[in-house]
Amino acid sequence: MEEVGLLAFLRSVLQLIVRLPSDGKSPRLDAERVSMKHPAIPILLSLLAFGGILRAATGGDEYVLDPDTEITILQGFDAELLYSVPASQGSWVAMAFDPKGRLVVSDQDDKGVFRVTLAGDGEPASQITVETLRGFPYEPIPWGKRTVGGALGFLHAFDSLYMSSMKGFYRIRDTDGDDTYDEFTLLKKLGVGYEHSAHSIIKSEDGKALYLVTGNHTRVPEGVRSLQPPVWGLDSLLPAMPDAMGHATGIRAPAGWICRISPDGKDWTMIASGFRNAVDLAINREGELFTFDSDLEFDVGSPWYRPTRVNHVTSAGEFGWRTGSAKWPEYFADSNGAVVNVGPGSPTGISFGHHSDFPDQFQDKLFICDWTFGTIYTVDMEEDGSSYTGTKREFLNGTPLNISAMRFGPDGHMYFIVGGRNTASKLYRVRYTGPARSGPKKRLVANQGLRDLRHSLEAFHGSKSGGAPAVEKAWPHLSHPDRNIRYAARLAIENQDLGLWRERVFSESNPRAVIYATIALCRHGEKSLSGRVLAKLGTVPFETLAQDDRLALLRAYSLCLIRLDQPAPAAIAALAARLDPFYPAADEPTNTELCRLLSYLDAPTVAAKTIALMKVTQAKTLAYDKEMLTRHEYGQAILKTMADTPNSQNIHYAYSLRRVRNGWTLEDRKHYFSWLNDTLKQSGGKSFAGYIRAIRQDAIDHLPPGDAASVSWLLGDIAALDLGKLPAPQGPPVAWTVDTAMELFRNGLHGRDFENGRRMFSAGRCVACHRFQGSGGYSGPDLGSVAKRYSIRDILVAICEPSQSISEQYQASTVTLKDGRTLHGRVIYRNDREIALATDPYNFSDLTKTPVDRVEKVELSQVSMMPPGTIYAMNKEELLNLMAYLLSGGDKRHKVFQAK
């Protein structure tokens, strides 16, 4: 219903009183719960409810704004704040229940491990006790001014407490029964991955082992066997580009892995990999494993951006994370897909509802938490072959509510903590308080036969012992209609000796089986087989295939060209001629892969056909949850950015064409470089502009001399931000510290000047490095959601003491040269020839390049690239206005700009 006249006015008044979201699709408020806060609320609620604007639009669900916690939650549930964590106990990021129903929690840094005893029956919820647990392993890791190293995951199982940290996996026991942990055993040393280290631990579906999930910065330890054959590769047909911000540039597959671990910690098996930074795991009632993987927000707007997504983790699964532009699209036939793509965010805790006492309709839902947006979603699962698809809905949200971990307790209630990165930490409980609801007891068992088939094939993963019988059993299922069964069959075959199945590839006649058999052969066969493989793939009729099989065939061709010997020129020309008639196709995924492959082949018509496509291809915004994004500052910035983002499909086309030499006309060259120049003026993630510059420069570097001269007017440098044109504070200057600045906020923040705050955002050079409301620089974190995750003190610490806490995404390095000199900056790329460093935080396109033979060592720096003192030139009023601007997320209507 459109809001007009009196209703809009009433809604605005209510927003000022209870901070009701301004998205027009707000939750229903319970008048009895909030009437004591303001006498006008019951009247306003009645009028607004009459206008019909307080019912949530998604699925007919209704929500309640809890006045005590300011959490918006599904009606029938109640949120309680149980404990506000004092600074002396740190910022909690890990939690687990012990056998007595107590919580074991840990600070992310150096404050230690604590045991939380919850209130008993009949006692006030706030009557909890928190005690420090002594003796826990702690290996300090300097990280800016922070010292990290606290636990990142806990699990009570097998009469032990298991703990993961950035440096190790531990088993902790109480050996004498006095309720005190006294035995601390390191089971496996782990590599430091900072916030992309080892994370959560859960018990396996059979109750006999543990599962551990890690981020992509922690390498697989020594002595770990794998269900995947050890033939990992980048597998990028075109030369991959490193992340323009230097993120994760040196990390290779397998990365982002999950291990099954025996209770004694002696046997480790990697069961899946290819995640970016999945933090938690959950198992449904049918014994299937799931995780919630993170995106890289730097990539927003690029064709290789992968949103946060829920993944069904099957045996030997490969989920395709690779560094930079080499990330695999989820349709690659040699990878596994997603249950549901969620969108931007920062995944943390997950758990299935069957661990709760929530009503029946919640028992098979997966609850997933997001740190950035302060939201818990439910994912409603449906069977899809031997796997699942899912539908996401909101369960609760709050501001700030940076959820770091979540578990259901022995009492059936949900417990979650907020914290991380030294932010204020709290413990919450969610209970179902509504009327008894007897919904249908949904069980996902209709396709159990397909899952049983998949499991029977997965039994051959990780071992050659299956031999010929394993090949015989698996081979017919290479052509199965179900993607995950085909994957399981291929991996069963790949795990057996090559001699048992190599020649069977060339005698196969089923088109789909030929495709998947050749994918297996490209990964394991001798390089000299390229000619035979291309010939065999040539027998598959492209024109009669369904889309999935066409994409798989193109991937098989690509893997042949990547992994086997380079075919003779005549074979290259023949392959280009075979595929050229099908380009362009009717769908974008097929065009994506045909363009990639034909560009690699330097096909005579690929340039002209692709430029023609670029002229007509329509931009498509990713399917984000706009209602959720508009409710939060960071989400609003994403929406604003995406509204001005160019067509990511066209970026893929430009990326593919950058080294094509044949078939260009002068007009096509002009269109190509003009498009790139225009695209540099548009918005995306932090790495967006750097990737476009890299595509453009690579294309320039591969221009024939004659062509370069004809379009030279399009090849000049693109100007960076002119710092000299930024406004200056009025002053007088003040040498602000965190404590002296905090004195300004004793009486709250109100009546501030929006325009002056925006001016100070530029005057302090914040705009040069940080995105805010869809504009600004890229070398620092996006500040659009700063108020959602950080307190005023947290923000002041980040400004006044920038080296106090540095995210690994923005960490600089110190490069020591053999002549004794040092360089300090962000490593943008490093190869066998040179290392490129961005030393100017205000201009990451200005690179200092040094030959690797002149480099002595490269070490992560504990000094932030953000200069201190950016607010020193501001007076009291200017600093207050800047802080108000940051807290408002750029919203002029925010309460900080209202009179007291």
GROMACS .gro file of C-alpha atoms in nm, residues 387-679:
model
  293
  387SER     CA    1   2.057  -3.261  -0.328
  388TYR     CA    2   1.843  -2.962  -0.232
  389THR     CA    3   1.730  -2.614  -0.325
  390GLY     CA    4   1.638  -2.354  -0.067
  391THR     CA    5   1.430  -2.043  -0.009
  392LYS     CA    6   1.559  -1.775   0.227
  393ARG     CA    7   1.343  -1.573   0.469
  394GLU     CA    8   1.430  -1.340   0.752
  395PHE     CA    9   1.388  -1.465   1.106
  396LEU     CA   10   1.525  -1.166   1.299
  397ASN     CA   11   1.742  -0.859   1.254
  398GLY     CA   12   1.883  -0.576   1.461
  399THR     CA   13   2.116  -0.277   1.454
  400PRO     CA   14   2.389  -0.317   1.565
  401LEU     CA   15   2.377  -0.697   1.582
  402ASN     CA   16   2.704  -0.836   1.447
  403ILE     CA   17   2.627  -1.202   1.518
  404SER     CA   18   2.947  -1.401   1.560
  405ALA     CA   19   2.816  -1.744   1.669
  406MET     CA   20   2.487  -1.926   1.731
  407ARG     CA   21   2.376  -2.256   1.884
  408PHE     CA   22   2.057  -2.416   2.013
  409GLY     CA   23   2.083  -2.504   2.378
  410PRO     CA   24   1.981  -2.822   2.564
  411ASP     CA   25   1.662  -2.637   2.658
  412GLY     CA   26   1.568  -2.603   2.290
  413HIS     CA   27   1.613  -2.224   2.283
  414MET     CA   28   1.840  -2.037   2.042
  415TYR     CA   29   2.146  -1.863   2.185
  416PHE     CA   30   2.369  -1.628   1.993
  417ILE     CA   31   2.654  -1.389   2.068
  418VAL     CA   32   2.755  -1.068   1.897
  419GLY     CA   33   3.114  -0.954   1.879
  420GLY     CA   34   3.438  -0.982   1.683
  421ARG     CA   35   3.706  -0.730   1.590
  422ASN     CA   36   3.698  -0.580   1.940
  423THR     CA   37   3.334  -0.474   1.909
  424ALA     CA   38   3.103  -0.473   2.209
  425SER     CA   39   2.986  -0.825   2.282
  426LYS     CA   40   2.650  -0.953   2.411
  427LEU     CA   41   2.472  -1.283   2.470
  428TYR     CA   42   2.111  -1.323   2.355
  429ARG     CA   43   1.847  -1.593   2.384
  430VAL     CA   44   1.550  -1.650   2.149
  431ARG     CA   45   1.249  -1.850   2.272
  432TYR     CA   46   0.924  -1.950   2.110
  433THR     CA   47   0.648  -1.790   2.319
  434GLY     CA   48   0.354  -1.810   2.083
  435PRO     CA   49   0.058  -2.046   2.089
  436ALA     CA   50   0.107  -2.414   2.022
  437ARG     CA   51   0.140  -2.462   1.647
  438SER     CA   52   0.090  -2.803   1.495
  439GLY     CA   53   0.201  -2.768   1.138
  440PRO     CA   54   0.288  -3.047   0.898
  441LYS     CA   55   0.591  -3.245   1.009
  442LYS     CA   56   0.793  -3.202   0.696
  443ARG     CA   57   1.054  -3.468   0.626
  444LEU     CA   58   1.277  -3.458   0.320
  445VAL     CA   59   1.278  -3.829   0.238
  446ALA     CA   60   1.107  -3.859  -0.101
  447ASN     CA   61   1.442  -3.870  -0.283
  448GLN     CA   62   1.626  -4.085  -0.032
  449GLY     CA   63   1.682  -4.348  -0.299
  450LEU     CA   64   1.883  -4.101  -0.506
  451ARG     CA   65   2.087  -4.001  -0.203
  452ASP     CA   66   2.151  -4.367  -0.127
  453LEU     CA   67   2.278  -4.414  -0.482
  454ARG     CA   68   2.507  -4.113  -0.445
  455HIS     CA   69   2.636  -4.246  -0.113
  456SER     CA   70   2.711  -4.586  -0.268
  457LEU     CA   71   2.933  -4.413  -0.525
  458GLU     CA   72   3.094  -4.188  -0.265
  459ALA     CA   73   3.211  -4.499  -0.083
  460PHE     CA   74   3.483  -4.528  -0.353
  461HIS     CA   75   3.619  -4.176  -0.288
  462GLY     CA   76   3.963  -4.134  -0.138
  463SER     CA   77   4.095  -4.481  -0.214
  464LYS     CA   78   4.217  -4.691  -0.506
  465SER     CA   79   4.098  -5.008  -0.338
  466GLY     CA   80   3.769  -5.010  -0.530
  467GLY     CA   81   3.955  -5.103  -0.846
  468ALA     CA   82   3.774  -5.238  -1.150
  469PRO     CA   83   3.446  -5.307  -0.963
  470ALA     CA   84   3.433  -4.938  -0.861
  471VAL     CA   85   3.478  -4.831  -1.224
  472GLU     CA   86   3.211  -5.075  -1.338
  473LYS     CA   87   2.962  -4.954  -1.080
  474ALA     CA   88   3.029  -4.583  -1.136
  475TRP     CA   89   3.064  -4.566  -1.515
  476PRO     CA   90   2.694  -4.591  -1.609
  477HIS     CA   91   2.617  -4.302  -1.375
  478LEU     CA   92   2.839  -4.057  -1.566
  479SER     CA   93   2.527  -3.996  -1.774
  480HIS     CA   94   2.284  -3.980  -1.481
  481PRO     CA   95   2.035  -3.687  -1.494
  482ASP     CA   96   2.135  -3.578  -1.143
  483ARG     CA   97   2.437  -3.347  -1.127
  484ASN     CA   98   2.560  -3.465  -0.787
  485ILE     CA   99   2.534  -3.832  -0.884
  486ARG     CA  100   2.736  -3.762  -1.199
  487TYR     CA  101   2.993  -3.586  -0.982
  488ALA     CA  102   3.010  -3.875  -0.735
  489ALA     CA  103   3.050  -4.123  -1.020
  490ARG     CA  104   3.330  -3.924  -1.183
  491LEU     CA  105   3.520  -3.890  -0.855
  492ALA     CA  106   3.477  -4.263  -0.786
  493ILE     CA  107   3.642  -4.334  -1.123
  494GLU     CA  108   3.913  -4.071  -1.081
  495ASN     CA  109   4.018  -4.229  -0.752
  496GLN     CA  110   4.099  -4.560  -0.931
  497ASP     CA  111   4.412  -4.639  -1.133
  498LEU     CA  112   4.409  -4.461  -1.469
  499GLY     CA  113   4.492  -4.781  -1.654
  500LEU     CA  114   4.156  -4.927  -1.554
  501TRP     CA  115   3.952  -4.665  -1.740
  502ARG     CA  116   4.168  -4.460  -1.980
  503GLU     CA  117   4.072  -4.648  -2.299
  504ARG     CA  118   3.710  -4.682  -2.193
  505VAL     CA  119   3.680  -4.306  -2.245
  506PHE     CA  120   3.745  -4.346  -2.616
  507SER     CA  121   3.501  -4.635  -2.659
  508GLU     CA  122   3.212  -4.456  -2.486
  509SER     CA  123   2.920  -4.351  -2.709
  510ASN     CA  124   2.673  -4.177  -2.476
  511PRO     CA  125   2.730  -3.800  -2.532
  512ARG     CA  126   2.693  -3.702  -2.167
  513ALA     CA  127   2.914  -3.987  -2.050
  514VAL     CA  128   3.177  -3.885  -2.309
  515ILE     CA  129   3.180  -3.532  -2.167
  516TYR     CA  130   3.227  -3.634  -1.804
  517ALA     CA  131   3.469  -3.913  -1.884
  518THR     CA  132   3.691  -3.671  -2.078
  519ILE     CA  133   3.678  -3.422  -1.790
  520ALA     CA  134   3.816  -3.700  -1.570
  521LEU     CA  135   4.079  -3.790  -1.828
  522CYS     CA  136   4.193  -3.428  -1.870
  523ARG     CA  137   4.254  -3.415  -1.495
  524HIS     CA  138   4.456  -3.739  -1.481
  525GLY     CA  139   4.570  -3.843  -1.829
  526GLU     CA  140   4.901  -3.799  -2.003
  527LYS     CA  141   4.951  -3.462  -2.171
  528SER     CA  142   5.007  -3.634  -2.504
  529LEU     CA  143   4.638  -3.738  -2.514
  530SER     CA  144   4.519  -3.391  -2.620
  531GLY     CA  145   4.467  -3.484  -2.984
  532ARG     CA  146   4.264  -3.794  -2.903
  533VAL     CA  147   4.059  -3.608  -2.641
  534LEU     CA  148   3.972  -3.326  -2.883
  535ALA     CA  149   3.876  -3.578  -3.146
  536LYS     CA  150   3.653  -3.765  -2.902
  537LEU     CA  151   3.483  -3.446  -2.786
  538GLY     CA  152   3.428  -3.362  -3.151
  539THR     CA  153   3.192  -3.660  -3.177
  540VAL     CA  154   2.950  -3.494  -2.930
  541PRO     CA  155   2.682  -3.304  -3.125
  542PHE     CA  156   2.675  -2.956  -2.969
  543GLU     CA  157   2.351  -2.853  -3.139
  544THR     CA  158   2.142  -3.132  -2.982
  545LEU     CA  159   2.259  -3.084  -2.623
  546ALA     CA  160   2.064  -2.925  -2.340
  547GLN     CA  161   2.217  -2.616  -2.181
  548ASP     CA  162   2.380  -2.799  -1.889
  549ASP     CA  163   2.544  -3.046  -2.123
  550ARG     CA  164   2.659  -2.770  -2.360
  551LEU     CA  165   2.828  -2.594  -2.068
  552ALA     CA  166   2.985  -2.921  -1.958
  553LEU     CA  167   3.114  -2.986  -2.310
  554LEU     CA  168   3.271  -2.640  -2.328
  555ARG     CA  169   3.431  -2.699  -1.988
  556ALA     CA  170   3.572  -3.030  -2.112
  557TYR     CA  171   3.726  -2.854  -2.412
  558SER     CA  172   3.873  -2.591  -2.179
  559LEU     CA  173   4.026  -2.848  -1.944
  560CYS     CA  174   4.184  -3.025  -2.240
  561LEU     CA  175   4.346  -2.698  -2.349
  562ILE     CA  176   4.450  -2.609  -1.993
  563ARG     CA  177   4.591  -2.942  -1.877
  564LEU     CA  178   4.705  -3.135  -2.186
  565ASP     CA  179   4.953  -3.055  -2.461
  566GLN     CA  180   4.883  -2.757  -2.684
  567PRO     CA  181   4.714  -2.892  -2.999
  568ALA     CA  182   4.863  -2.834  -3.340
  569PRO     CA  183   4.757  -2.512  -3.519
  570ALA     CA  184   4.536  -2.709  -3.754
  571ALA     CA  185   4.351  -2.866  -3.461
  572ILE     CA  186   4.308  -2.522  -3.299
  573ALA     CA  187   4.163  -2.385  -3.622
  574ALA     CA  188   3.934  -2.685  -3.661
  575LEU     CA  189   3.799  -2.647  -3.307
  576ALA     CA  190   3.733  -2.276  -3.362
  577ALA     CA  191   3.552  -2.354  -3.686
  578ARG     CA  192   3.346  -2.625  -3.513
  579LEU     CA  193   3.224  -2.392  -3.235
  580ASP     CA  194   3.196  -2.064  -3.424
  581PRO     CA  195   2.852  -2.133  -3.579
  582PHE     CA  196   2.697  -2.165  -3.232
  583TYR     CA  197   2.817  -1.821  -3.117
  584PRO     CA  198   2.628  -1.620  -3.012
  585ALA     CA  199   2.384  -1.854  -2.842
  586ALA     CA  200   2.043  -1.783  -2.693
  587ASP     CA  201   2.156  -1.779  -2.328
  588GLU     CA  202   2.426  -1.589  -2.141
  589PRO     CA  203   2.604  -1.881  -1.969
  590THR     CA  204   2.664  -2.049  -2.304
  591ASN     CA  205   2.779  -1.720  -2.454
  592THR     CA  206   3.010  -1.673  -2.156
  593GLU     CA  207   3.187  -2.003  -2.221
  594LEU     CA  208   3.185  -1.980  -2.601
  595CYS     CA  209   3.340  -1.633  -2.577
  596ARG     CA  210   3.601  -1.759  -2.332
  597LEU     CA  211   3.693  -2.055  -2.550
  598LEU     CA  212   3.684  -1.879  -2.886
  599SER     CA  213   3.894  -1.593  -2.747
  600TYR     CA  214   4.153  -1.843  -2.629
  601LEU     CA  215   4.152  -1.996  -2.977
  602ASP     CA  216   4.184  -1.646  -3.131
  603ALA     CA  217   3.894  -1.730  -3.361
  604PRO     CA  218   3.865  -1.496  -3.663
  605THR     CA  219   3.510  -1.381  -3.583
  606VAL     CA  220   3.509  -1.370  -3.202
  607ALA     CA  221   3.602  -1.000  -3.179
  608ALA     CA  222   3.329  -0.879  -3.415
  609LYS     CA  223   3.062  -1.108  -3.271
  610THR     CA  224   3.148  -1.015  -2.912
  611ILE     CA  225   3.153  -0.639  -2.975
  612ALA     CA  226   2.811  -0.678  -3.138
  613LEU     CA  227   2.691  -0.860  -2.827
  614MET     CA  228   2.832  -0.587  -2.602
  615LYS     CA  229   2.622  -0.331  -2.785
  616VAL     CA  230   2.294  -0.511  -2.717
  617THR     CA  231   2.347  -0.701  -2.392
  618GLN     CA  232   2.129  -0.560  -2.114
  619ALA     CA  233   2.268  -0.501  -1.768
  620LYS     CA  234   2.125  -0.733  -1.504
  621THR     CA  235   2.146  -0.653  -1.135
  622LEU     CA  236   2.209  -0.948  -0.908
  623ALA     CA  237   1.903  -1.082  -0.729
  624TYR     CA  238   1.970  -0.918  -0.395
  625ASP     CA  239   1.711  -0.896  -0.119
  626LYS     CA  240   1.631  -0.529  -0.173
  627GLU     CA  241   1.399  -0.507   0.124
  628MET     CA  242   1.677  -0.620   0.355
  629LEU     CA  243   1.944  -0.406   0.188
  630THR     CA  244   1.742  -0.086   0.206
  631ARG     CA  245   1.706  -0.131   0.580
  632HIS     CA  246   2.080  -0.107   0.648
  633GLU     CA  247   2.340   0.154   0.559
  634TYR     CA  248   2.583  -0.089   0.398
  635GLY     CA  249   2.301  -0.243   0.197
  636GLN     CA  250   2.185   0.099   0.080
  637ALA     CA  251   2.538   0.166  -0.042
  638ILE     CA  252   2.538  -0.166  -0.230
  639LEU     CA  253   2.209  -0.081  -0.398
  640LYS     CA  254   2.337   0.261  -0.495
  641THR     CA  255   2.655   0.107  -0.628
  642MET     CA  256   2.473  -0.159  -0.825
  643ALA     CA  257   2.238   0.099  -0.977
  644ASP     CA  258   2.542   0.251  -1.148
  645THR     CA  259   2.730  -0.071  -1.216
  646PRO     CA  260   2.788  -0.166  -1.580
  647ASN     CA  261   2.684  -0.496  -1.727
  648SER     CA  262   2.898  -0.767  -1.567
  649GLN     CA  263   2.840  -0.983  -1.874
  650ASN     CA  264   3.006  -0.716  -2.085
  651ILE     CA  265   3.297  -0.710  -1.841
  652HIS     CA  266   3.341  -1.082  -1.907
  653TYR     CA  267   3.338  -1.014  -2.281
  654ALA     CA  268   3.600  -0.738  -2.243
  655TYR     CA  269   3.806  -0.964  -2.016
  656SER     CA  270   3.798  -1.244  -2.275
  657LEU     CA  271   3.885  -1.022  -2.572
  658ARG     CA  272   4.185  -0.851  -2.413
  659ARG     CA  273   4.443  -1.071  -2.588
  660VAL     CA  274   4.255  -1.154  -2.907
  661ARG     CA  275   4.457  -1.041  -3.209
  662ASN     CA  276   4.251  -1.159  -3.506
  663GLY     CA  277   3.943  -1.009  -3.665
  664TRP     CA  278   3.943  -0.657  -3.522
  665THR     CA  279   3.820  -0.358  -3.715
  666LEU     CA  280   3.913  -0.002  -3.624
  667GLU     CA  281   3.554   0.071  -3.520
  668ASP     CA  282   3.546  -0.235  -3.294
  669ARG     CA  283   3.875  -0.130  -3.132
  670LYS     CA  284   3.734   0.218  -3.069
  671HIS     CA  285   3.415   0.077  -2.917
  672TYR     CA  286   3.613  -0.163  -2.695
  673PHE     CA  287   3.841   0.101  -2.543
  674SER     CA  288   3.569   0.364  -2.522
  675TRP     CA  289   3.355   0.115  -2.331
  676LEU     CA  290   3.639   0.040  -2.089
  677ASN     CA  291   3.702   0.410  -2.032
  678ASP     CA  292   3.333   0.471  -1.962
  679THR     CA  293   3.317   0.170  -1.732
   0.00000   0.00000   0.00000
